[in-house]
Short mmCIF file of N, CA and C in Angstrom, two decimals:
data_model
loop_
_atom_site.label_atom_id
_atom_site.label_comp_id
_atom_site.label_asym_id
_atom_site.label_seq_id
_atom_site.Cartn_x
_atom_site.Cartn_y
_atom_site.Cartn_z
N UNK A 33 15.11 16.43 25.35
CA UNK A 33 14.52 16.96 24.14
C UNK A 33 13.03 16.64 24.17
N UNK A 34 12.13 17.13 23.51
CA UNK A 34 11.03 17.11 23.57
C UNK A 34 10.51 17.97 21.84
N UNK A 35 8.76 17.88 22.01
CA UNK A 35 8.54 17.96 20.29
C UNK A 35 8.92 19.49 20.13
N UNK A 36 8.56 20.14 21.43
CA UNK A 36 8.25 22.08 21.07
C UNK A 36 10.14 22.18 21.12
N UNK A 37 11.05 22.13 21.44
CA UNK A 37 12.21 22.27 21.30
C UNK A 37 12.66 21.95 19.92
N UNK A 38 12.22 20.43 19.44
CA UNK A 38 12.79 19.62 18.46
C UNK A 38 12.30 21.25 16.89
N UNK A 39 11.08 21.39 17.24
CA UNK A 39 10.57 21.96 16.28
C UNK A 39 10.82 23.29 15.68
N UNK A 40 11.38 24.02 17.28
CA UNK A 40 11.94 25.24 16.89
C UNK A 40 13.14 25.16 16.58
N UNK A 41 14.20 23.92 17.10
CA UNK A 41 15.64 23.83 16.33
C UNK A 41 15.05 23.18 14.88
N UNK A 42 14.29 22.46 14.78
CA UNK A 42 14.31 22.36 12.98
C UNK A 42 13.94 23.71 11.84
N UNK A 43 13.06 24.33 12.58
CA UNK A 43 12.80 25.54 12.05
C UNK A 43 13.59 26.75 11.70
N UNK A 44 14.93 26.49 12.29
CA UNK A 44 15.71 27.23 12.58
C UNK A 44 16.83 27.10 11.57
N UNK A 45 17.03 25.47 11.74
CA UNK A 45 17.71 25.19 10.69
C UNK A 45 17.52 25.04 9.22
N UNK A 46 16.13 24.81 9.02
CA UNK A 46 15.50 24.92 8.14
C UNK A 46 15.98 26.26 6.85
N UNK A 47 16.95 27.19 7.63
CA UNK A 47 16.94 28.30 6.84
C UNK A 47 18.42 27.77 5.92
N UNK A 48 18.79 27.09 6.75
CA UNK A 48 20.55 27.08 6.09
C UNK A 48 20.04 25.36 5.49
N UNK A 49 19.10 24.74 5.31
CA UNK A 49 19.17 23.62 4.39
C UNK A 49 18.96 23.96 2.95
N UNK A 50 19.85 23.25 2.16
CA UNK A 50 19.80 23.53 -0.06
C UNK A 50 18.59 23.42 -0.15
N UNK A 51 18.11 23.67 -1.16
CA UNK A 51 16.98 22.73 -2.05
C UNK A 51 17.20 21.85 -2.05
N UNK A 52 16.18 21.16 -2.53
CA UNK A 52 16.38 19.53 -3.04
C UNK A 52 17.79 18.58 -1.81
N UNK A 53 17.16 18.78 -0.71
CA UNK A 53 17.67 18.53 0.03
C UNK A 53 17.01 16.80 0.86
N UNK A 54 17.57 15.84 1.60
CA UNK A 54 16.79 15.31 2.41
C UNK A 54 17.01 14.84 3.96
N UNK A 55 16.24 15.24 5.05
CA UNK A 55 16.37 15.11 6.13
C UNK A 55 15.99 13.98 7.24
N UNK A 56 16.71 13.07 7.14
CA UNK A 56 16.66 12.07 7.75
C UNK A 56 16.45 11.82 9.40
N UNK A 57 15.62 11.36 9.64
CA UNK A 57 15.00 11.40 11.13
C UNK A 57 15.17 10.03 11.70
N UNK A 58 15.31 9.85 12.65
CA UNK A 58 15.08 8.49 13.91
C UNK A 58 13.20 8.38 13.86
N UNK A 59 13.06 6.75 14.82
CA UNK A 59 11.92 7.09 15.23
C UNK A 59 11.73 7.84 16.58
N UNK A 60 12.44 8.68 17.08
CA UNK A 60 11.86 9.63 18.29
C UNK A 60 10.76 10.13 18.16
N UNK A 61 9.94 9.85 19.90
CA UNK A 61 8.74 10.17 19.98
C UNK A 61 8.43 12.06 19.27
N UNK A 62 9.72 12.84 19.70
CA UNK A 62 9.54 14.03 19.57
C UNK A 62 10.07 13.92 17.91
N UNK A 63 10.48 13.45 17.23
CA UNK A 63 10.42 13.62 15.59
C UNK A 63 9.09 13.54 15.07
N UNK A 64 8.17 12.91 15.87
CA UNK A 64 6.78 11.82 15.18
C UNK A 64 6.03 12.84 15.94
N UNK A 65 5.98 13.97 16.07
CA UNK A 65 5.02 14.91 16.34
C UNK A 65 3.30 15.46 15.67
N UNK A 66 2.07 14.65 15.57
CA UNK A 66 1.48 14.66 14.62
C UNK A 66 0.83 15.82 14.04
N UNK A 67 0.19 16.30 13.33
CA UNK A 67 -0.45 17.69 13.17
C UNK A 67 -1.75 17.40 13.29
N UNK A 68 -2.52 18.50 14.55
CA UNK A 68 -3.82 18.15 14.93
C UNK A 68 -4.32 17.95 14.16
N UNK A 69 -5.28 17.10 14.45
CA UNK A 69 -6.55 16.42 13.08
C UNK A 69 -6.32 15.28 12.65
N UNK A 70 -5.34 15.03 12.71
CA UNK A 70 -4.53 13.89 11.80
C UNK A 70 -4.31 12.47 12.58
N UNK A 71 -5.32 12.42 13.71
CA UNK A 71 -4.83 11.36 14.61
C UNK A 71 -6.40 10.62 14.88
N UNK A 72 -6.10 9.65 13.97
CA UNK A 72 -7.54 8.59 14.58
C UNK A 72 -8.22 8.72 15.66
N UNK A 73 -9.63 8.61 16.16
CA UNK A 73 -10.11 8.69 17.53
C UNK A 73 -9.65 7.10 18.03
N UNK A 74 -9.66 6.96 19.15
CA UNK A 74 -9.32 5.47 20.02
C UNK A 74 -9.83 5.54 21.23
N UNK A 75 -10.35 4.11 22.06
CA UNK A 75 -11.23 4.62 22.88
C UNK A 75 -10.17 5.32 24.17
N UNK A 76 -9.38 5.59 23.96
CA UNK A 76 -9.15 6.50 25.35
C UNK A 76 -9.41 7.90 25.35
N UNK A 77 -9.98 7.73 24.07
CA UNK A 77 -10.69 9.37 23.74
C UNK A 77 -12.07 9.48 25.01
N UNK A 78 -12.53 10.75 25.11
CA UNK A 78 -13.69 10.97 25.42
C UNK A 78 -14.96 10.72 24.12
N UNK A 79 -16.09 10.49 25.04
CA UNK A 79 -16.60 10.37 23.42
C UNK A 79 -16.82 11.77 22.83
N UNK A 80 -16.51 13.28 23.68
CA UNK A 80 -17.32 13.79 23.24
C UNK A 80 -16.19 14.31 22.31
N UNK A 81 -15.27 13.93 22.06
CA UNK A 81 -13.82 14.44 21.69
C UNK A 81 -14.24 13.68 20.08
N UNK A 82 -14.40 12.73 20.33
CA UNK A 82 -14.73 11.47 18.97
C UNK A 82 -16.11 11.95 18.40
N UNK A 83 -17.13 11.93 18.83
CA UNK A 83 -18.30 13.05 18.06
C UNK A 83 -17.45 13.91 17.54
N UNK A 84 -16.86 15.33 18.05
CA UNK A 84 -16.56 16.43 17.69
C UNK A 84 -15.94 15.95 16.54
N UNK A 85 -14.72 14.99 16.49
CA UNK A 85 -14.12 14.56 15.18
C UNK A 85 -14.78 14.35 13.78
N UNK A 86 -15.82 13.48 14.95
CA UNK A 86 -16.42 13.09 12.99
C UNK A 86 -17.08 14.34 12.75
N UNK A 87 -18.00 15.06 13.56
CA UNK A 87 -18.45 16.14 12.69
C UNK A 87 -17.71 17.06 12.16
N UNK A 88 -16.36 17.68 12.45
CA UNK A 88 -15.40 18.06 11.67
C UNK A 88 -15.27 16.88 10.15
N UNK A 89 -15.18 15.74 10.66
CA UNK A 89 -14.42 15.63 9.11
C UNK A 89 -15.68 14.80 8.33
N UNK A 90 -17.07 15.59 9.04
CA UNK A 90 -18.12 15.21 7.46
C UNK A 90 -18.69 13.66 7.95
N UNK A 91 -18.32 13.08 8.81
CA UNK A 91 -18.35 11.39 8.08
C UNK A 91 -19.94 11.03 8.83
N UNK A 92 -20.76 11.02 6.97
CA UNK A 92 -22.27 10.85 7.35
C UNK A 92 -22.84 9.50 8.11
N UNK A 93 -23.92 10.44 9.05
CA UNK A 93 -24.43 9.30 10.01
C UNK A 93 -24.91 7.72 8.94
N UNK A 94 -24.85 6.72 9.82
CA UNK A 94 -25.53 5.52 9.37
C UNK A 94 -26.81 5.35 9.37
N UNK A 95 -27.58 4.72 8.61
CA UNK A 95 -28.72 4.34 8.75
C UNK A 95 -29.69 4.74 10.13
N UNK A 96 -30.68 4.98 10.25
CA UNK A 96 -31.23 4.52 11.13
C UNK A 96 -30.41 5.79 12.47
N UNK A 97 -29.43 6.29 12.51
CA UNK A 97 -28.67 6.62 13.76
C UNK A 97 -29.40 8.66 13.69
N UNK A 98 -30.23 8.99 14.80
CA UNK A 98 -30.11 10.40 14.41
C UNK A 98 -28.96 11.10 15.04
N UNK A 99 -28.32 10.55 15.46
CA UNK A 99 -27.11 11.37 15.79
C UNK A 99 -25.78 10.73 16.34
N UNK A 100 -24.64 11.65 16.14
CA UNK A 100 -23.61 10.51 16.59
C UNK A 100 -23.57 10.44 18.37
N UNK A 101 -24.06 11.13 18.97
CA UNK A 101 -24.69 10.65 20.32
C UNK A 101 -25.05 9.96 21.01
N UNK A 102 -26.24 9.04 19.98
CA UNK A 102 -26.67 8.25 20.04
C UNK A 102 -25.92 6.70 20.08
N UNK A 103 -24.82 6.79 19.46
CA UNK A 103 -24.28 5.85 19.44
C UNK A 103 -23.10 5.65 20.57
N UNK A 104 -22.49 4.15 20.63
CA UNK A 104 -21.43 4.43 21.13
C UNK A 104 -19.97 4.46 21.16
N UNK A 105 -19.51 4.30 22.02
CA UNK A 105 -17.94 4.88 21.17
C UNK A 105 -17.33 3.78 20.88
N UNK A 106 -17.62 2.53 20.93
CA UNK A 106 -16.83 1.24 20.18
C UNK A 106 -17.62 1.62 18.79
N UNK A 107 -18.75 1.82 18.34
CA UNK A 107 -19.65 1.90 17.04
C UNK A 107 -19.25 3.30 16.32
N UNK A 108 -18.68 4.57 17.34
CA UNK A 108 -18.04 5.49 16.99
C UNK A 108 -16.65 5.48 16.08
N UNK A 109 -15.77 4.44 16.84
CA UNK A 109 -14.37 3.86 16.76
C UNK A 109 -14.26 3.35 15.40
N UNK A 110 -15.32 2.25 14.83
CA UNK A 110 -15.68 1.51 14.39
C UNK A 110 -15.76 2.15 12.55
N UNK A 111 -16.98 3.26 13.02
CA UNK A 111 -17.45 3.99 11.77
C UNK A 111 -16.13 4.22 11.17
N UNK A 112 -15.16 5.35 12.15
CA UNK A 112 -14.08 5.99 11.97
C UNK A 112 -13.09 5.71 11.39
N UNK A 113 -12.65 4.03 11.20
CA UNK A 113 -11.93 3.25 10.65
C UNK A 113 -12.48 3.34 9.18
N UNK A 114 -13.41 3.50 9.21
CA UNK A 114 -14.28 3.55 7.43
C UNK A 114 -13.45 4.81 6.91
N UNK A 115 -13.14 5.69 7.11
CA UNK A 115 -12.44 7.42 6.80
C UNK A 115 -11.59 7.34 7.41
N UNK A 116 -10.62 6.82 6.99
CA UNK A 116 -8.92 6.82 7.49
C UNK A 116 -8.71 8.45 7.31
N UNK A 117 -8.05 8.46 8.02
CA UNK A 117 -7.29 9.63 7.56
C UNK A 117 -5.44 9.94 7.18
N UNK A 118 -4.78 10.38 6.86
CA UNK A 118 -3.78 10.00 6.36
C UNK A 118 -2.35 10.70 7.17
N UNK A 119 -1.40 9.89 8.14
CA UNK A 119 -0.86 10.77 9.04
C UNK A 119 -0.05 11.56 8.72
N UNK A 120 -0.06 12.81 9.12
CA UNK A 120 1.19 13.91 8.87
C UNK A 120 1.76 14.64 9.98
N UNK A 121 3.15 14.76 10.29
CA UNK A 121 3.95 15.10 10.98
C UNK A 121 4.55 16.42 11.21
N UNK A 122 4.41 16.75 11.94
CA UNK A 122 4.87 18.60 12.18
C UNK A 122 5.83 18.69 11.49
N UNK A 123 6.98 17.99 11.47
CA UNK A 123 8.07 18.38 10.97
C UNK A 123 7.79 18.33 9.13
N UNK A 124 6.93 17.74 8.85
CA UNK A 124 6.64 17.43 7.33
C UNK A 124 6.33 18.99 6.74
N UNK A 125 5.23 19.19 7.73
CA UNK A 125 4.77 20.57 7.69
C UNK A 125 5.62 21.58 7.52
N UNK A 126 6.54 21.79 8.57
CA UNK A 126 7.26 22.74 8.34
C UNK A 126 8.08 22.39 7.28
N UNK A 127 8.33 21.81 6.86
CA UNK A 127 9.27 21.49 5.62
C UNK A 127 9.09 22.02 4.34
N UNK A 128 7.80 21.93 4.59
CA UNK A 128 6.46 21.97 3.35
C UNK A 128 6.66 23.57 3.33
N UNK A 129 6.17 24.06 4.38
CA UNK A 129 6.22 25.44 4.24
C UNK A 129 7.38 25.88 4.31
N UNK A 130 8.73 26.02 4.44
CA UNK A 130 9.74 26.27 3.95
C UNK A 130 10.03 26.83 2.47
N UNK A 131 9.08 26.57 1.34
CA UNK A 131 9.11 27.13 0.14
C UNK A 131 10.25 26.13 -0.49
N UNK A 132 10.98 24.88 0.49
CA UNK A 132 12.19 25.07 -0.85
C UNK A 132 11.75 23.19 -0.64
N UNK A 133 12.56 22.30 -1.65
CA UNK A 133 11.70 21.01 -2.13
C UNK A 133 12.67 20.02 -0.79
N UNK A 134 12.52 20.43 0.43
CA UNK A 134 13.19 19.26 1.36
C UNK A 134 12.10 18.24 1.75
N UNK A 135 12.57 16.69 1.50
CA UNK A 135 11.96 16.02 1.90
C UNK A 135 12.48 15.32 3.24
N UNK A 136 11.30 14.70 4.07
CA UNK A 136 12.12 14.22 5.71
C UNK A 136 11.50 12.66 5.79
N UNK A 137 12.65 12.05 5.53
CA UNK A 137 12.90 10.79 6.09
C UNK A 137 12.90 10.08 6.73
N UNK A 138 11.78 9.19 7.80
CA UNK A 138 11.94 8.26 8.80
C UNK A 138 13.08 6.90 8.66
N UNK A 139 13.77 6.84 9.65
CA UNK A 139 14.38 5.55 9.15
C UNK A 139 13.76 4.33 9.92
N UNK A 140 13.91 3.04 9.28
CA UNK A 140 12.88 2.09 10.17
C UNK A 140 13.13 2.12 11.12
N UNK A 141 11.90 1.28 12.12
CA UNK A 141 12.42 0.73 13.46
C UNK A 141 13.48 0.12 13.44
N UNK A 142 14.15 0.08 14.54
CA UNK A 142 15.00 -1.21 14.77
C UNK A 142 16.28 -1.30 14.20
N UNK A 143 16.56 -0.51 13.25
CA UNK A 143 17.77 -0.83 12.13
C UNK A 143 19.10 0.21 12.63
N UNK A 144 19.41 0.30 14.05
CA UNK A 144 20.35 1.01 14.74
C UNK A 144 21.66 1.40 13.47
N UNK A 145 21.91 -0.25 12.73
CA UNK A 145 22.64 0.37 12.20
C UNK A 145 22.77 1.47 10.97
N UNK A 146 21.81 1.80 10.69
CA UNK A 146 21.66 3.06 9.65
C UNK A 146 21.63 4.54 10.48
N UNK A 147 21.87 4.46 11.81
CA UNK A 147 21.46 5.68 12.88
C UNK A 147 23.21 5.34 13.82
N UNK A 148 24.17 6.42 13.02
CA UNK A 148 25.31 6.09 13.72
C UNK A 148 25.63 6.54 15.26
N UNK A 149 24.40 7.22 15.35
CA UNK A 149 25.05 7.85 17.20
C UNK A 149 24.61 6.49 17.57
N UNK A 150 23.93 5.46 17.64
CA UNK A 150 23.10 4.29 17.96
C UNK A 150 24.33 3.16 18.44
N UNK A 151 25.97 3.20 17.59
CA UNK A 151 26.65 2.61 17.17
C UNK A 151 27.44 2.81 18.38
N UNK A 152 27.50 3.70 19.14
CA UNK A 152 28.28 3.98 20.06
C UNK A 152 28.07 3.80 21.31
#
């Protein structure tokens, strides 16, 4: 399994879930699929990947700096932590757009026993 599979069987099913429904997920890497934008820069970024970010999301230069160029990408990293951004998950998304009120559920790490295929 993987995220582009996971996403078109949720989408799919998505048609035959009630309203006011809720969909309970594992932590699988392919459940935790993020929606571009939504993912902190870190330095295994390029920097020019981490510039491009902040100037998408606005976040005004510091003092003294004429450009985010100029700086570097630990001071890049750094700023970036100042403007969190808030994570959201493909599958949230599609949920969302579904039109009907399903909410999706992570269950914690670690807690096998609330995840019964886990049990076996």
């Amino acid at each position: 399994m993987n995220a582009k599979h996971f996403l078109n069987w949720f989408q799919n099913v998505l048609q035959f879930i009630p309203d006011k429904s809720v969909f309970v997920l594992d932590q699988a890497s392919y459940h935790k699929q993020r929606v571009p934008g939504t993912v902190m820069p870190v330095m295994s970024r390029r920097k020019a990947e981490i510039v491009k970010y902040m100037e998408h999301r606005n976040i005004p230069l510091p003092d003294l700096v004429l450009g985010f160029n100029d700086m570097t990408k630990a001071a890049l990293i750094i700023l970036s932590k100042d403007y969190p951004v808030k994570v959201k998950y493909e599958v949230e998304t599609l949920a969302e757009e579904s039109g009907k009120d399903i909410k999706v559920l992570f269950l914690s790490v670690a807690h096998c026993e609330l995840n019964p295929i886990e049990l076996i």
